[in-house]
mmCIF file of C-alpha atoms in Angstrom:
data_model
loop_
_atom_site.group_PDB
_atom_site.id
_atom_site.type_symbol
_atom_site.label_atom_id
_atom_site.label_comp_id
_atom_site.label_asym_id
_atom_site.label_seq_id
_atom_site.Cartn_x
_atom_site.Cartn_y
_atom_site.Cartn_z
ATOM 1 C CA MET A 14 5.431 31.562 -24.585
ATOM 2 C CA SER A 15 8.069 31.167 -21.791
ATOM 3 C CA ARG A 16 8.925 27.602 -20.816
ATOM 4 C CA ILE A 17 10.270 25.569 -18.125
ATOM 5 C CA GLU A 18 13.506 23.683 -18.215
ATOM 6 C CA LEU A 19 13.415 20.829 -15.978
ATOM 7 C CA ILE A 20 16.935 19.768 -15.528
ATOM 8 C CA GLY A 21 18.123 16.773 -13.636
ATOM 9 C CA VAL A 22 21.270 16.759 -11.480
ATOM 10 C CA SER A 23 23.635 13.907 -10.803
ATOM 11 C CA GLY A 24 26.027 14.189 -8.133
ATOM 12 C CA THR A 25 27.471 17.520 -6.952
ATOM 13 C CA ALA A 26 28.282 19.641 -9.928
ATOM 14 C CA LEU A 27 26.315 20.884 -12.928
ATOM 15 C CA ALA A 28 27.165 19.602 -16.618
ATOM 16 C CA ALA A 29 28.788 22.321 -18.986
ATOM 17 C CA GLU A 30 25.860 22.448 -21.228
ATOM 18 C CA GLN A 31 23.454 23.099 -18.305
ATOM 19 C CA TRP A 32 25.166 26.437 -17.558
ATOM 20 C CA PRO A 33 23.856 28.428 -20.501
ATOM 21 C CA LEU A 34 20.305 27.398 -19.929
ATOM 22 C CA LEU A 35 20.498 28.465 -16.643
ATOM 23 C CA ARG A 36 21.799 31.807 -17.447
ATOM 24 C CA ARG A 37 19.025 32.610 -19.793
ATOM 25 C CA CYS A 38 16.409 31.784 -17.555
ATOM 26 C CA ALA A 39 14.349 34.346 -15.498
ATOM 27 C CA ALA A 40 14.287 32.525 -12.152
ATOM 28 C CA ILE A 41 15.575 29.122 -11.027
ATOM 29 C CA VAL A 42 13.786 26.752 -8.714
ATOM 30 C CA ALA A 43 16.177 24.596 -6.353
ATOM 31 C CA SER A 44 16.464 22.533 -3.161
ATOM 32 C CA HIS A 45 18.528 23.701 -0.270
ATOM 33 C CA ARG A 46 21.438 21.468 -1.450
ATOM 34 C CA HIS A 47 21.108 22.485 -5.202
ATOM 35 C CA ARG A 48 21.113 26.143 -4.044
ATOM 36 C CA LEU A 49 24.882 26.120 -3.591
ATOM 37 C CA LEU A 50 25.392 24.902 -7.293
ATOM 38 C CA VAL A 51 23.753 28.318 -8.533
ATOM 39 C CA ALA A 52 25.021 30.726 -6.080
ATOM 40 C CA ASP A 53 26.972 32.852 -8.432
ATOM 41 C CA LEU A 54 24.199 33.312 -10.743
ATOM 42 C CA PRO A 55 22.227 36.734 -10.540
ATOM 43 C CA GLN A 56 18.447 35.187 -10.999
ATOM 44 C CA PRO A 57 16.193 34.759 -8.139
ATOM 45 C CA VAL A 58 16.000 31.197 -6.771
ATOM 46 C CA ILE A 59 12.803 29.862 -5.568
ATOM 47 C CA ASP A 60 12.747 27.005 -3.006
ATOM 48 C CA ILE A 61 11.397 23.808 -4.258
ATOM 49 C CA ALA A 62 9.353 23.249 -1.402
ATOM 50 C CA PRO A 63 6.390 23.539 -0.318
ATOM 51 C CA VAL A 64 5.479 22.280 -3.766
ATOM 52 C CA GLU A 65 2.134 24.547 -4.140
ATOM 53 C CA ALA A 66 3.967 27.652 -3.056
ATOM 54 C CA MET A 67 6.641 26.813 -5.381
ATOM 55 C CA LEU A 68 4.147 26.415 -8.533
ATOM 56 C CA ASN A 69 2.425 29.548 -7.704
ATOM 57 C CA ARG A 70 5.901 31.479 -7.921
ATOM 58 C CA VAL A 71 6.775 29.835 -11.025
ATOM 59 C CA GLU A 72 3.606 30.776 -12.607
ATOM 60 C CA THR A 73 4.251 34.395 -11.637
ATOM 61 C CA ALA A 74 8.110 34.102 -12.957
ATOM 62 C CA LEU A 75 6.878 32.654 -16.467
ATOM 63 C CA ASP A 76 5.515 36.009 -17.111
ATOM 64 C CA GLU A 77 9.110 37.454 -16.918
ATOM 65 C CA GLY A 78 10.812 34.636 -19.170
ATOM 66 C CA ASP A 79 12.005 30.863 -19.128
ATOM 67 C CA VAL A 80 12.190 29.168 -15.463
ATOM 68 C CA ALA A 81 14.708 26.390 -14.735
ATOM 69 C CA VAL A 82 13.905 23.662 -12.380
ATOM 70 C CA LEU A 83 16.778 21.709 -10.715
ATOM 71 C CA ALA A 84 15.910 18.291 -9.532
ATOM 72 C CA SER A 85 17.873 15.251 -8.502
ATOM 73 C CA GLY A 86 18.370 12.407 -10.955
ATOM 74 C CA ASP A 87 15.324 11.826 -13.366
ATOM 75 C CA PRO A 88 12.764 14.412 -12.238
ATOM 76 C CA LEU A 89 10.123 12.302 -13.918
ATOM 77 C CA PHE A 90 10.477 9.108 -11.891
ATOM 78 C CA TYR A 91 9.041 9.942 -8.537
ATOM 79 C CA GLY A 92 9.818 13.171 -8.995
ATOM 80 C CA ILE A 93 8.669 17.028 -9.414
ATOM 81 C CA GLY A 94 7.981 16.502 -12.859
ATOM 82 C CA ARG A 95 4.574 15.052 -12.285
ATOM 83 C CA ASN A 96 3.638 18.202 -10.353
ATOM 84 C CA LEU A 97 4.702 20.513 -13.105
ATOM 85 C CA ILE A 98 3.299 18.623 -15.942
ATOM 86 C CA GLY A 99 -0.190 18.698 -13.767
ATOM 87 C CA ARG A 100 0.105 22.373 -13.466
ATOM 88 C CA PHE A 101 1.641 23.654 -16.741
ATOM 89 C CA GLY A 102 0.996 20.764 -19.174
ATOM 90 C CA PRO A 103 3.607 18.693 -20.986
ATOM 91 C CA GLU A 104 3.732 20.783 -23.794
ATOM 92 C CA ARG A 105 5.211 23.752 -21.853
ATOM 93 C CA LEU A 106 8.274 21.905 -20.383
ATOM 94 C CA THR A 107 11.698 20.525 -21.766
ATOM 95 C CA VAL A 108 12.953 17.645 -19.506
ATOM 96 C CA ARG A 109 16.560 17.019 -19.448
ATOM 97 C CA PRO A 110 17.006 13.795 -17.007
ATOM 98 C CA ALA A 111 20.181 12.867 -15.286
ATOM 99 C CA LEU A 112 20.644 9.375 -14.087
ATOM 100 C CA SER A 113 18.019 8.283 -11.544
ATOM 101 C CA ALA A 114 18.531 7.299 -7.918
ATOM 102 C CA LEU A 115 17.288 3.837 -9.184
ATOM 103 C CA GLN A 116 19.613 3.291 -11.952
ATOM 104 C CA LEU A 117 22.581 4.492 -9.655
ATOM 105 C CA ALA A 118 21.487 2.215 -6.789
ATOM 106 C CA CYS A 119 21.229 -0.879 -8.929
ATOM 107 C CA ALA A 120 24.574 0.013 -10.407
ATOM 108 C CA ARG A 121 26.251 -0.132 -6.970
ATOM 109 C CA PHE A 122 24.502 -3.135 -6.277
ATOM 110 C CA ARG A 123 25.334 -4.695 -9.601
ATOM 111 C CA ILE A 124 21.995 -6.047 -10.103
ATOM 112 C CA PRO A 125 19.355 -5.741 -13.111
ATOM 113 C CA TRP A 126 16.374 -3.879 -12.480
ATOM 114 C CA ASP A 127 14.077 -4.837 -15.184
ATOM 115 C CA ASP A 128 12.254 -7.053 -12.830
ATOM 116 C CA LEU A 129 12.077 -5.222 -9.493
ATOM 117 C CA ALA A 130 9.129 -3.986 -7.839
ATOM 118 C CA LEU A 131 9.293 -0.345 -7.440
ATOM 119 C CA LEU A 132 7.732 1.281 -4.418
ATOM 120 C CA SER A 133 7.602 4.740 -2.874
ATOM 121 C CA CYS A 134 7.208 5.976 0.760
ATOM 122 C CA HIS A 135 8.926 9.289 -0.172
ATOM 123 C CA GLY A 136 6.691 12.134 1.169
ATOM 124 C CA ARG A 137 3.880 9.319 1.797
ATOM 125 C CA LEU A 138 1.974 7.380 4.223
ATOM 126 C CA ALA A 139 3.391 4.018 4.544
ATOM 127 C CA ASP A 140 0.300 2.204 5.897
ATOM 128 C CA ASN A 141 0.202 -1.285 4.408
ATOM 129 C CA LEU A 142 3.893 -1.077 3.778
ATOM 130 C CA SER A 143 4.640 -4.693 4.690
ATOM 131 C CA GLY A 144 1.798 -5.910 2.561
ATOM 132 C CA ARG A 145 3.131 -4.041 -0.529
ATOM 133 C CA ILE A 146 6.867 -5.166 -0.068
ATOM 134 C CA LEU A 147 6.394 -8.844 1.218
ATOM 135 C CA ARG A 148 4.555 -9.916 -1.834
ATOM 136 C CA HIS A 149 7.587 -9.299 -4.092
ATOM 137 C CA PRO A 150 10.944 -11.341 -4.190
ATOM 138 C CA ARG A 151 12.574 -8.024 -4.892
ATOM 139 C CA SER A 152 11.449 -4.605 -3.846
ATOM 140 C CA MET A 153 13.525 -1.337 -4.598
ATOM 141 C CA LEU A 154 12.276 1.275 -1.993
ATOM 142 C CA PHE A 155 12.291 4.958 -2.135
ATOM 143 C CA THR A 156 12.378 6.141 1.506
ATOM 144 C CA ASP A 157 12.634 9.418 3.291
ATOM 145 C CA GLY A 158 13.447 11.063 6.790
ATOM 146 C CA ARG A 159 10.298 9.786 8.106
ATOM 147 C CA ASN A 160 9.801 6.428 6.230
ATOM 148 C CA SER A 161 13.523 5.525 6.848
ATOM 149 C CA PRO A 162 15.272 2.207 6.223
ATOM 150 C CA ASN A 163 15.358 1.154 9.753
ATOM 151 C CA ARG A 164 11.715 2.286 10.325
ATOM 152 C CA VAL A 165 10.731 0.158 7.195
ATOM 153 C CA ALA A 166 12.957 -2.855 8.570
ATOM 154 C CA ALA A 167 11.373 -2.505 12.164
ATOM 155 C CA GLU A 168 8.063 -2.681 10.609
ATOM 156 C CA LEU A 169 8.712 -5.605 8.604
ATOM 157 C CA LEU A 170 10.149 -7.243 11.394
ATOM 158 C CA ASP A 171 7.095 -6.590 13.793
ATOM 159 C CA ALA A 172 4.692 -7.851 10.982
ATOM 160 C CA LEU A 173 6.605 -10.968 10.636
ATOM 161 C CA ALA A 174 7.134 -11.691 14.293
ATOM 162 C CA ALA A 175 3.447 -11.046 15.072
ATOM 163 C CA CYS A 176 2.771 -13.864 12.682
ATOM 164 C CA GLU A 177 5.570 -16.159 13.849
ATOM 165 C CA ASP A 178 7.084 -16.096 10.442
ATOM 166 C CA THR A 179 10.623 -17.094 11.567
ATOM 167 C CA GLY A 180 11.477 -18.530 7.986
ATOM 168 C CA ARG A 181 10.905 -15.206 6.184
ATOM 169 C CA ILE A 182 12.490 -13.228 9.081
ATOM 170 C CA ALA A 183 15.879 -15.161 8.416
ATOM 171 C CA ALA A 184 15.618 -15.179 4.787
ATOM 172 C CA ILE A 185 15.150 -11.494 4.068
ATOM 173 C CA ARG A 186 18.184 -9.404 2.961
ATOM 174 C CA ILE A 187 18.392 -5.673 2.875
ATOM 175 C CA ARG A 188 20.856 -3.321 1.130
ATOM 176 C CA VAL A 189 20.822 0.514 1.583
ATOM 177 C CA ALA A 190 22.601 2.967 -0.575
ATOM 178 C CA GLU A 191 23.141 6.439 0.859
ATOM 179 C CA ASN A 192 23.688 9.860 -0.588
ATOM 180 C CA LEU A 193 24.019 8.341 -4.156
ATOM 181 C CA GLY A 194 26.504 10.101 -6.385
ATOM 182 C CA LEU A 195 27.774 12.532 -3.265
ATOM 183 C CA GLY A 196 30.963 12.420 -1.548
ATOM 184 C CA ASP A 197 29.695 10.679 1.426
ATOM 185 C CA GLU A 198 28.122 7.819 -0.344
ATOM 186 C CA HIS A 199 27.620 4.763 1.619
ATOM 187 C CA LEU A 200 26.273 1.152 1.133
ATOM 188 C CA THR A 201 25.232 -0.971 3.909
ATOM 189 C CA GLY A 202 23.761 -4.567 4.029
ATOM 190 C CA GLY A 203 22.016 -6.869 6.493
ATOM 191 C CA SER A 204 19.445 -8.746 8.068
ATOM 192 C CA LEU A 205 15.961 -6.967 9.142
ATOM 193 C CA ALA A 206 17.202 -6.937 12.650
ATOM 194 C CA GLU A 207 20.574 -5.313 11.551
ATOM 195 C CA ILE A 208 19.009 -2.551 9.363
ATOM 196 C CA ALA A 209 16.443 -1.928 12.037
ATOM 197 C CA ALA A 210 19.276 -1.199 14.605
ATOM 198 C CA ARG A 211 21.086 1.364 12.491
ATOM 199 C CA SER A 212 20.381 4.878 11.523
ATOM 200 C CA PHE A 213 20.357 6.515 8.026
ATOM 201 C CA GLY A 214 20.175 9.906 6.492
ATOM 202 C CA PRO A 215 17.232 11.081 4.470
ATOM 203 C CA LEU A 216 18.796 10.376 0.782
ATOM 204 C CA ASN A 217 18.878 6.792 0.201
ATOM 205 C CA MET A 218 17.499 3.832 -1.686
ATOM 206 C CA MET A 219 16.591 0.599 -0.072
ATOM 207 C CA LEU A 220 16.563 -2.935 -1.737
ATOM 208 C CA ILE A 221 14.563 -5.809 -0.088
ATOM 209 C CA GLU A 222 15.363 -9.283 -1.393
ATOM 210 C CA GLN A 223 13.709 -12.600 -0.268
ATOM 211 C CA PRO A 224 13.355 -16.176 -1.840
ATOM 212 C CA SER A 225 10.234 -16.551 -4.136
ATOM 213 C CA TRP A 226 7.555 -18.641 -2.350
ATOM 214 C CA PRO A 227 4.913 -20.763 -3.953
ATOM 215 C CA SER A 228 1.881 -18.828 -4.806
ATOM 216 C CA PRO A 229 -1.716 -20.125 -5.756
ATOM 217 C CA PRO A 230 -3.784 -18.070 -8.244
ATOM 218 C CA PRO A 231 -5.061 -14.727 -7.277
ATOM 219 C CA PHE A 232 -8.498 -15.918 -6.669
ATOM 220 C CA GLY A 233 -10.339 -19.197 -5.772
ATOM 221 C CA LEU A 234 -8.533 -20.805 -2.706
ATOM 222 C CA GLY A 235 -10.137 -24.007 -1.794
ATOM 223 C CA GLU A 236 -11.303 -24.866 1.656
ATOM 224 C CA ASP A 237 -8.748 -27.723 2.035
ATOM 225 C CA GLU A 238 -5.861 -25.186 1.377
ATOM 226 C CA ILE A 239 -6.900 -22.732 4.339
ATOM 227 C CA VAL A 240 -6.186 -23.606 7.917
ATOM 228 C CA HIS A 241 -9.426 -23.539 9.911
ATOM 229 C CA SER A 242 -10.923 -25.251 12.949
ATOM 230 C CA ARG A 243 -13.622 -28.075 12.924
ATOM 231 C CA GLY A 244 -15.008 -27.051 9.314
ATOM 232 C CA LEU A 245 -15.585 -23.466 10.660
ATOM 233 C CA ILE A 246 -15.014 -21.668 7.192
ATOM 234 C CA THR A 247 -16.886 -19.759 4.860
ATOM 235 C CA LYS A 248 -17.609 -22.064 1.933
ATOM 236 C CA ASP A 249 -16.020 -21.282 -1.288
ATOM 237 C CA GLU A 250 -19.184 -20.620 -3.073
ATOM 238 C CA VAL A 251 -20.190 -18.168 -0.302
ATOM 239 C CA ARG A 252 -16.837 -16.767 -0.375
ATOM 240 C CA ALA A 253 -16.778 -15.944 -4.062
ATOM 241 C CA ALA A 254 -20.399 -14.426 -3.641
ATOM 242 C CA THR A 255 -19.355 -12.196 -0.791
ATOM 243 C CA LEU A 256 -16.424 -10.917 -2.336
ATOM 244 C CA HIS A 257 -18.638 -10.041 -5.221
ATOM 245 C CA ARG A 258 -20.978 -8.214 -2.831
ATOM 246 C CA LEU A 259 -18.019 -6.226 -1.297
ATOM 247 C CA ARG A 260 -17.110 -4.818 -4.449
ATOM 248 C CA LEU A 261 -13.546 -4.189 -3.218
ATOM 249 C CA PRO A 262 -11.599 -0.845 -4.026
ATOM 250 C CA ALA A 263 -7.960 -1.185 -5.354
ATOM 251 C CA THR A 264 -6.877 0.732 -2.237
ATOM 252 C CA GLY A 265 -8.374 1.684 1.144
ATOM 253 C CA VAL A 266 -9.209 -0.236 4.231
ATOM 254 C CA LEU A 267 -11.281 -3.589 4.829
ATOM 255 C CA TRP A 268 -12.405 -4.535 7.881
ATOM 256 C CA ASP A 269 -13.115 -8.260 8.494
ATOM 257 C CA ILE A 270 -15.249 -8.502 11.855
ATOM 258 C CA GLY A 271 -15.380 -11.960 13.253
ATOM 259 C CA GLY A 272 -12.675 -13.144 10.770
ATOM 260 C CA GLY A 273 -12.667 -16.928 11.675
ATOM 261 C CA SER A 274 -9.981 -18.467 9.512
ATOM 262 C CA GLY A 275 -9.672 -15.239 7.774
ATOM 263 C CA SER A 276 -10.685 -16.872 4.374
ATOM 264 C CA ILE A 277 -12.424 -13.649 2.969
ATOM 265 C CA SER A 278 -9.529 -11.458 3.819
ATOM 266 C CA LEU A 279 -7.211 -14.096 2.448
ATOM 267 C CA GLU A 280 -8.936 -13.826 -1.066
ATOM 268 C CA ALA A 281 -9.459 -10.032 -0.545
ATOM 269 C CA SER A 282 -5.562 -9.630 -0.041
ATOM 270 C CA ARG A 283 -4.827 -11.606 -3.252
ATOM 271 C CA LEU A 284 -7.345 -9.847 -5.408
ATOM 272 C CA CYS A 285 -6.598 -6.265 -4.012
ATOM 273 C CA PRO A 286 -2.876 -6.430 -2.745
ATOM 274 C CA ASP A 287 -2.781 -2.673 -2.158
ATOM 275 C CA LEU A 288 -5.982 -2.873 0.119
ATOM 276 C CA ALA A 289 -5.239 -2.599 3.983
ATOM 277 C CA ILE A 290 -6.743 -5.100 5.859
ATOM 278 C CA ARG A 291 -7.704 -5.615 9.596
ATOM 279 C CA ILE A 292 -9.096 -8.955 10.682
ATOM 280 C CA VAL A 293 -11.024 -8.828 14.225
ATOM 281 C CA GLU A 294 -11.099 -11.987 15.907
ATOM 282 C CA LYS A 295 -11.485 -12.603 19.650
ATOM 283 C CA ARG A 296 -11.101 -16.538 19.910
ATOM 284 C CA GLU A 297 -7.337 -17.518 20.283
ATOM 285 C CA ALA A 298 -7.763 -20.846 18.209
ATOM 286 C CA GLU A 299 -8.936 -18.618 15.281
ATOM 287 C CA GLN A 300 -6.176 -16.139 15.755
ATOM 288 C CA ALA A 301 -3.593 -18.821 15.473
ATOM 289 C CA ASN A 302 -5.295 -20.093 12.175
ATOM 290 C CA ILE A 303 -5.301 -16.522 10.919
ATOM 291 C CA ARG A 304 -1.342 -16.090 11.617
ATOM 292 C CA ALA A 305 -0.973 -19.518 10.010
ATOM 293 C CA ASN A 306 -2.928 -18.540 6.875
ATOM 294 C CA ILE A 307 -1.025 -15.218 6.576
ATOM 295 C CA ARG A 308 2.373 -17.144 6.837
ATOM 296 C CA ARG A 309 1.248 -19.695 4.222
ATOM 297 C CA PHE A 310 0.126 -17.100 1.720
ATOM 298 C CA GLY A 311 2.398 -13.959 2.642
ATOM 299 C CA ALA A 312 -0.721 -12.315 3.150
ATOM 300 C CA TYR A 313 1.050 -9.502 4.870
ATOM 301 C CA SER A 314 -1.655 -6.659 3.898
ATOM 302 C CA ILE A 315 -3.618 -8.496 6.516
ATOM 303 C CA ARG A 316 -3.275 -7.216 10.349
ATOM 304 C CA LEU A 317 -4.610 -9.246 12.874
ATOM 305 C CA VAL A 318 -6.538 -7.634 15.771
ATOM 306 C CA GLY A 319 -7.127 -9.791 18.621
ATOM 307 C CA GLY A 320 -10.199 -8.677 20.610
ATOM 308 C CA GLU A 321 -13.879 -8.335 20.420
ATOM 309 C CA ALA A 322 -15.965 -6.063 18.367
ATOM 310 C CA PRO A 323 -17.231 -3.405 18.930
ATOM 311 C CA GLU A 324 -14.568 -2.297 21.531
ATOM 312 C CA ALA A 325 -11.650 -3.831 19.019
ATOM 313 C CA LEU A 326 -12.682 -1.305 16.343
ATOM 314 C CA ALA A 327 -11.597 1.933 18.224
ATOM 315 C CA GLY A 328 -8.088 2.303 17.203
ATOM 316 C CA LEU A 329 -8.391 0.780 13.584
ATOM 317 C CA PRO A 330 -8.197 3.071 10.561
ATOM 318 C CA ALA A 331 -11.627 4.102 8.971
ATOM 319 C CA PRO A 332 -12.843 1.468 6.760
ATOM 320 C CA ASP A 333 -14.057 1.620 3.075
ATOM 321 C CA ARG A 334 -15.629 -1.669 3.337
ATOM 322 C CA VAL A 335 -16.781 -3.842 6.136
ATOM 323 C CA PHE A 336 -17.608 -7.471 6.369
ATOM 324 C CA ILE A 337 -19.245 -9.173 9.305
ATOM 325 C CA GLY A 338 -18.868 -12.931 9.500
ATOM 326 C CA GLY A 339 -19.494 -13.225 13.100
ATOM 327 C CA SER A 340 -20.912 -11.016 15.690
ATOM 328 C CA GLY A 341 -21.067 -12.823 19.042
ATOM 329 C CA GLN A 342 -24.661 -11.633 19.908
ATOM 330 C CA ARG A 343 -23.493 -8.097 19.576
ATOM 331 C CA LEU A 344 -24.636 -7.553 15.907
ATOM 332 C CA GLU A 345 -26.471 -4.324 16.467
ATOM 333 C CA ALA A 346 -23.781 -2.692 18.272
ATOM 334 C CA ILE A 347 -21.102 -3.731 15.762
ATOM 335 C CA ILE A 348 -23.222 -2.557 12.832
ATOM 336 C CA GLU A 349 -23.675 0.707 14.501
ATOM 337 C CA ALA A 350 -19.940 1.267 15.433
ATOM 338 C CA ALA A 351 -18.726 0.268 11.901
ATOM 339 C CA ALA A 352 -21.388 2.309 10.222
ATOM 340 C CA ALA A 353 -20.202 5.582 12.158
ATOM 341 C CA ARG A 354 -16.795 4.987 10.719
ATOM 342 C CA LEU A 355 -17.483 3.725 7.336
ATOM 343 C CA ALA A 356 -16.386 6.215 4.508
ATOM 344 C CA ASP A 357 -19.064 8.030 2.417
ATOM 345 C CA ASN A 358 -20.171 5.753 -0.284
ATOM 346 C CA GLY A 359 -18.634 2.904 1.544
ATOM 347 C CA ARG A 360 -19.957 -0.935 1.795
ATOM 348 C CA MET A 361 -21.004 -3.148 4.547
ATOM 349 C CA VAL A 362 -21.796 -6.845 4.066
ATOM 350 C CA ILE A 363 -23.087 -9.310 6.594
ATOM 351 C CA ASN A 364 -23.601 -12.992 6.271
ATOM 352 C CA ALA A 365 -26.450 -14.071 8.036
ATOM 353 C CA VAL A 366 -27.097 -17.831 8.693
ATOM 354 C CA LEU A 367 -29.927 -17.536 11.292
ATOM 355 C CA ALA A 368 -33.410 -15.585 10.600
ATOM 356 C CA ARG A 369 -32.922 -13.521 13.782
ATOM 357 C CA THR A 370 -29.551 -12.434 12.467
ATOM 358 C CA GLU A 371 -31.031 -11.465 9.028
ATOM 359 C CA THR A 372 -33.939 -9.560 10.364
ATOM 360 C CA ALA A 373 -31.411 -7.635 12.981
ATOM 361 C CA ALA A 374 -29.240 -6.873 10.344
ATOM 362 C CA LEU A 375 -31.910 -5.505 7.891
ATOM 363 C CA THR A 376 -33.557 -3.564 10.525
ATOM 364 C CA CYS A 377 -30.310 -1.942 11.904
ATOM 365 C CA LEU A 378 -28.910 -1.012 8.750
ATOM 366 C CA GLU A 379 -32.217 0.711 7.644
ATOM 367 C CA ARG A 380 -32.478 2.397 10.615
ATOM 368 C CA LEU A 381 -28.999 3.883 10.028
ATOM 369 C CA GLY A 382 -30.354 5.253 6.713
ATOM 370 C CA MET A 383 -28.330 2.930 4.520
ATOM 371 C CA ARG A 384 -29.519 1.567 1.365
ATOM 372 C CA VAL A 385 -29.974 -2.064 1.906
ATOM 373 C CA SER A 386 -30.498 -5.036 -0.195
ATOM 374 C CA ALA A 387 -30.247 -8.856 0.499
ATOM 375 C CA SER A 388 -30.022 -12.382 -1.380
ATOM 376 C CA THR A 389 -29.995 -15.814 0.018
ATOM 377 C CA LEU A 390 -27.586 -18.452 -1.277
ATOM 378 C CA ALA A 391 -28.387 -22.048 -1.217
ATOM 379 C CA VAL A 392 -25.209 -24.245 -1.886
ATOM 380 C CA SER A 393 -25.495 -27.936 -2.524
ATOM 381 C CA ARG A 394 -22.434 -30.123 -3.664
ATOM 382 C CA ARG A 395 -22.365 -33.370 -5.754
ATOM 383 C CA LEU A 396 -19.923 -35.730 -4.217
ATOM 384 C CA PRO A 397 -18.279 -39.028 -5.296
ATOM 385 C CA GLY A 398 -20.955 -41.682 -5.819
ATOM 386 C CA ASP A 399 -23.779 -38.892 -6.960
ATOM 387 C CA GLU A 400 -24.529 -38.185 -3.234
ATOM 388 C CA ILE A 401 -25.576 -34.655 -2.848
ATOM 389 C CA ARG A 402 -24.807 -32.519 0.148
ATOM 390 C CA ALA A 403 -26.751 -29.488 1.014
ATOM 391 C CA PHE A 404 -25.732 -26.633 3.235
ATOM 392 C CA ASN A 405 -27.843 -24.289 5.154
ATOM 393 C CA PRO A 406 -28.907 -21.336 3.253
ATOM 394 C CA ILE A 407 -27.010 -18.020 3.997
ATOM 395 C CA THR A 408 -28.218 -14.520 3.392
ATOM 396 C CA LEU A 409 -25.967 -11.995 2.213
ATOM 397 C CA ILE A 410 -26.970 -8.531 3.440
ATOM 398 C CA THR A 411 -25.338 -5.334 1.778
ATOM 399 C CA GLY A 412 -25.718 -1.867 3.244
ATOM 400 C CA ASP A 413 -24.548 1.111 1.242
ATOM 401 C CA LYS A 414 -23.725 4.351 3.238
ATOM 402 C CA ARG A 415 -25.295 7.316 1.436
#
């Protein structure tokens, strides 16, 4: 059975031992840049992109003999190796890696990389990028022409400025390594604003560094730790039950409508840091509290949307989960708008204090064809001196989209 020789390339030349492998292959896969390295060989050269077309052509070429695939650095590290293994199986590949771009970048920056957070937006959507980056003291980012270092820096700057986080803006430092191993290799460093103002080529690695910030446990924030107004905050016990009801996915989008202090979203962001969260809140005092809490906990997977639902929901990414903690007498309209955008098999949770809110929510969810359940939670606390304080019961209503 013919095989695939997956060959990592560092720099601008092939190693001497790689030439015999290439000469015996029936075809060679290469990017535009690597085509120049094999221009003198007689074999047909298959473009590495688009990937699906390349895989189809490799499958055909394997009927004629072995196929060589040239890839930058280590092709198993955010590289084409994953696609080849997925299509042809690991037993059909021989992998000959070169130094990865990560190794080269860390060598140029003279830093260890065993404790780096490794992130990639190469050929990927960059949604929730600020949340993914800002929770780590040090992140190394694989960028591309679309998600370039200046665009990433600008996005981080916008997210931090929106929450008035001047301390983090001043503390973050960025280094960029362009065209590693090539003749025009270049290193750049600076602040968020300085990097956002520059332009970069598509081949680079981006290091984002910031001081370590104090961090509480991933679940179980206390009411006294969260900035809120006049006691208007989801109680700890209710928050825990609500998060259980939400059954949060690891990735996707959560809408928190009528967010108040943002306590539900704060816990969600720490439990599921890759979840993109949108808090919709119309009151300016509560918006200020949400900004303060995002700063305090570095919860930049949360984005505040100032405005009133359902109108404020229009431009948001479609949700996988929806939590409605406040509706401002517009509950039915909010449920209808959220349900229309909710992903299949998505879930909506509504916390109701008043009986009429509970009745309206149940009726509306059932009318929309959702699978509905509800439970009522009564919380009491024993205070110093054995005094018992009972809180108003809250009904947690769940609607699953079928």
